[in-house]
Amino acid sequence: MSKDELVIRLVEAETRHAEFVATVESLARDGSRWAIPDLGEKPTEEWLGKIVAYAKAHTDDFSYMDLAEYGVDLETAEKLWREC
């Protein structure tokens, strides 16, 4: 596995953990409701290209949510997905 792949997978794991914590905190604070926290960030153009390539190579049905799982904010993820 390359250094870039390791970084992408680490960010994915950190993103999943942060979303889990945010969801639990939201449930504790607000009770049961539908909420998807957007904790993503906008990576540099270089990393966005790497993340898109990695996500496409590791999913059968590529969507913008795949990019969000790798730490890309939802707005950027949807824009990139539409451009692909």
C-alpha atoms as a printed R data frame, in Angstrom:
   type eleno elety resid chain resno       x      y       z
1  ATOM     1    CA   MET     A     1   0.000  0.000   0.000
2  ATOM     2    CA   SER     A     2   1.366  3.419  -0.925
3  ATOM     3    CA   LYS     A     3   1.824  6.318   1.468
4  ATOM     4    CA   ASP     A     4  -1.051  8.173  -0.226
5  ATOM     5    CA   GLU     A     5  -3.379  5.184   0.195
6  ATOM     6    CA   LEU     A     6  -2.460  4.967   3.881
7  ATOM     7    CA   VAL     A     7  -3.215  8.662   4.366
8  ATOM     8    CA   ILE     A     8  -6.568  8.335   2.578
9  ATOM     9    CA   ARG     A     9  -7.547  5.301   4.662
10 ATOM    10    CA   LEU     A    10  -6.496  7.055   7.893
11 ATOM    11    CA   VAL     A    11  -8.636 10.082   7.028
12 ATOM    12    CA   GLU     A    12 -11.536  7.734   6.231
13 ATOM    13    CA   ALA     A    13 -11.225  6.083   9.654
14 ATOM    14    CA   GLU     A    14 -10.971  9.440  11.425
15 ATOM    15    CA   THR     A    15 -13.994 10.736   9.508
16 ATOM    16    CA   ARG     A    16 -16.104  7.720  10.454
17 ATOM    17    CA   HIS     A    17 -15.108  8.122  14.106
18 ATOM    18    CA   ALA     A    18 -15.865 11.858  14.124
19 ATOM    19    CA   GLU     A    19 -19.270 11.279  12.481
20 ATOM    20    CA   PHE     A    20 -20.074  8.559  15.010
21 ATOM    21    CA   VAL     A    21 -19.183 10.823  17.936
22 ATOM    22    CA   ALA     A    22 -21.163 13.743  16.458
23 ATOM    23    CA   THR     A    23 -24.204 11.523  15.911
24 ATOM    24    CA   VAL     A    24 -24.091 10.147  19.463
25 ATOM    25    CA   GLU     A    25 -23.721 13.673  20.865
26 ATOM    26    CA   SER     A    26 -26.661 14.841  18.725
27 ATOM    27    CA   LEU     A    27 -28.819 11.944  19.892
28 ATOM    28    CA   ALA     A    28 -27.938 12.628  23.521
29 ATOM    29    CA   ARG     A    29 -28.645 16.345  23.155
30 ATOM    30    CA   ASP     A    30 -31.641 16.378  20.793
31 ATOM    31    CA   GLY     A    31 -33.121 12.910  21.050
32 ATOM    32    CA   SER     A    32 -33.964 10.585  18.213
33 ATOM    33    CA   ARG     A    33 -34.042 12.340  14.836
34 ATOM    34    CA   TRP     A    34 -32.556 12.076  11.359
35 ATOM    35    CA   ALA     A    35 -29.203 13.838  11.275
36 ATOM    36    CA   ILE     A    36 -26.099 13.421   9.176
37 ATOM    37    CA   PRO     A    37 -23.315 15.632  10.446
38 ATOM    38    CA   ASP     A    38 -21.106 17.137   7.738
39 ATOM    39    CA   LEU     A    39 -17.679 17.174   9.309
40 ATOM    40    CA   GLY     A    40 -15.776 17.025   6.043
41 ATOM    41    CA   GLU     A    41 -13.147 19.429   4.843
42 ATOM    42    CA   LYS     A    42 -12.072 20.690   1.432
43 ATOM    43    CA   PRO     A    43  -8.727 19.050   0.637
44 ATOM    44    CA   THR     A    44  -6.245 20.558  -1.807
45 ATOM    45    CA   GLU     A    45  -6.813 19.930  -5.515
46 ATOM    46    CA   GLU     A    46  -3.925 17.440  -5.482
47 ATOM    47    CA   TRP     A    47  -5.493 15.395  -2.691
48 ATOM    48    CA   LEU     A    48  -8.976 15.662  -4.188
49 ATOM    49    CA   GLY     A    49  -7.671 13.976  -7.327
50 ATOM    50    CA   LYS     A    50  -6.055 11.216  -5.273
51 ATOM    51    CA   ILE     A    51  -9.199 10.706  -3.179
52 ATOM    52    CA   VAL     A    52 -11.450 10.523  -6.257
53 ATOM    53    CA   ALA     A    53  -9.158  7.981  -7.925
54 ATOM    54    CA   TYR     A    54  -8.965  5.883  -4.745
55 ATOM    55    CA   ALA     A    55 -12.721  6.005  -4.114
56 ATOM    56    CA   LYS     A    56 -13.531  5.031  -7.704
57 ATOM    57    CA   ALA     A    57 -11.108  2.108  -7.516
58 ATOM    58    CA   HIS     A    58 -12.582  0.818  -4.242
59 ATOM    59    CA   THR     A    59 -16.332  0.934  -4.883
60 ATOM    60    CA   ASP     A    60 -18.675 -0.755  -7.322
61 ATOM    61    CA   ASP     A    61 -21.205  2.090  -7.474
62 ATOM    62    CA   PHE     A    62 -19.283  5.372  -7.049
63 ATOM    63    CA   SER     A    63 -21.249  8.301  -5.583
64 ATOM    64    CA   TYR     A    64 -20.542 11.562  -3.805
65 ATOM    65    CA   MET     A    65 -21.106  9.823  -0.471
66 ATOM    66    CA   ASP     A    66 -18.025  7.711  -1.168
67 ATOM    67    CA   LEU     A    67 -15.996 10.930  -1.255
68 ATOM    68    CA   ALA     A    68 -17.640 12.143   1.958
69 ATOM    69    CA   GLU     A    69 -16.534  8.921   3.653
70 ATOM    70    CA   TYR     A    70 -12.958  9.927   2.880
71 ATOM    71    CA   GLY     A    71 -13.342 13.278   4.651
72 ATOM    72    CA   VAL     A    72 -14.453 15.526   1.773
73 ATOM    73    CA   ASP     A    73 -17.196 18.011   2.687
74 ATOM    74    CA   LEU     A    74 -20.581 17.209   1.134
75 ATOM    75    CA   GLU     A    75 -20.732 20.263  -1.153
76 ATOM    76    CA   THR     A    76 -17.307 19.556  -2.671
77 ATOM    77    CA   ALA     A    77 -18.015 15.821  -2.855
78 ATOM    78    CA   GLU     A    78 -21.251 16.348  -4.792
79 ATOM    79    CA   LYS     A    79 -19.593 18.838  -7.162
80 ATOM    80    CA   LEU     A    80 -16.717 16.441  -7.896
81 ATOM    81    CA   TRP     A    81 -19.101 13.526  -8.377
82 ATOM    82    CA   ARG     A    82 -21.163 15.473 -10.916
83 ATOM    83    CA   GLU     A    83 -17.969 16.362 -12.826
84 ATOM    84    CA   CYS     A    84 -16.830 12.726 -13.076
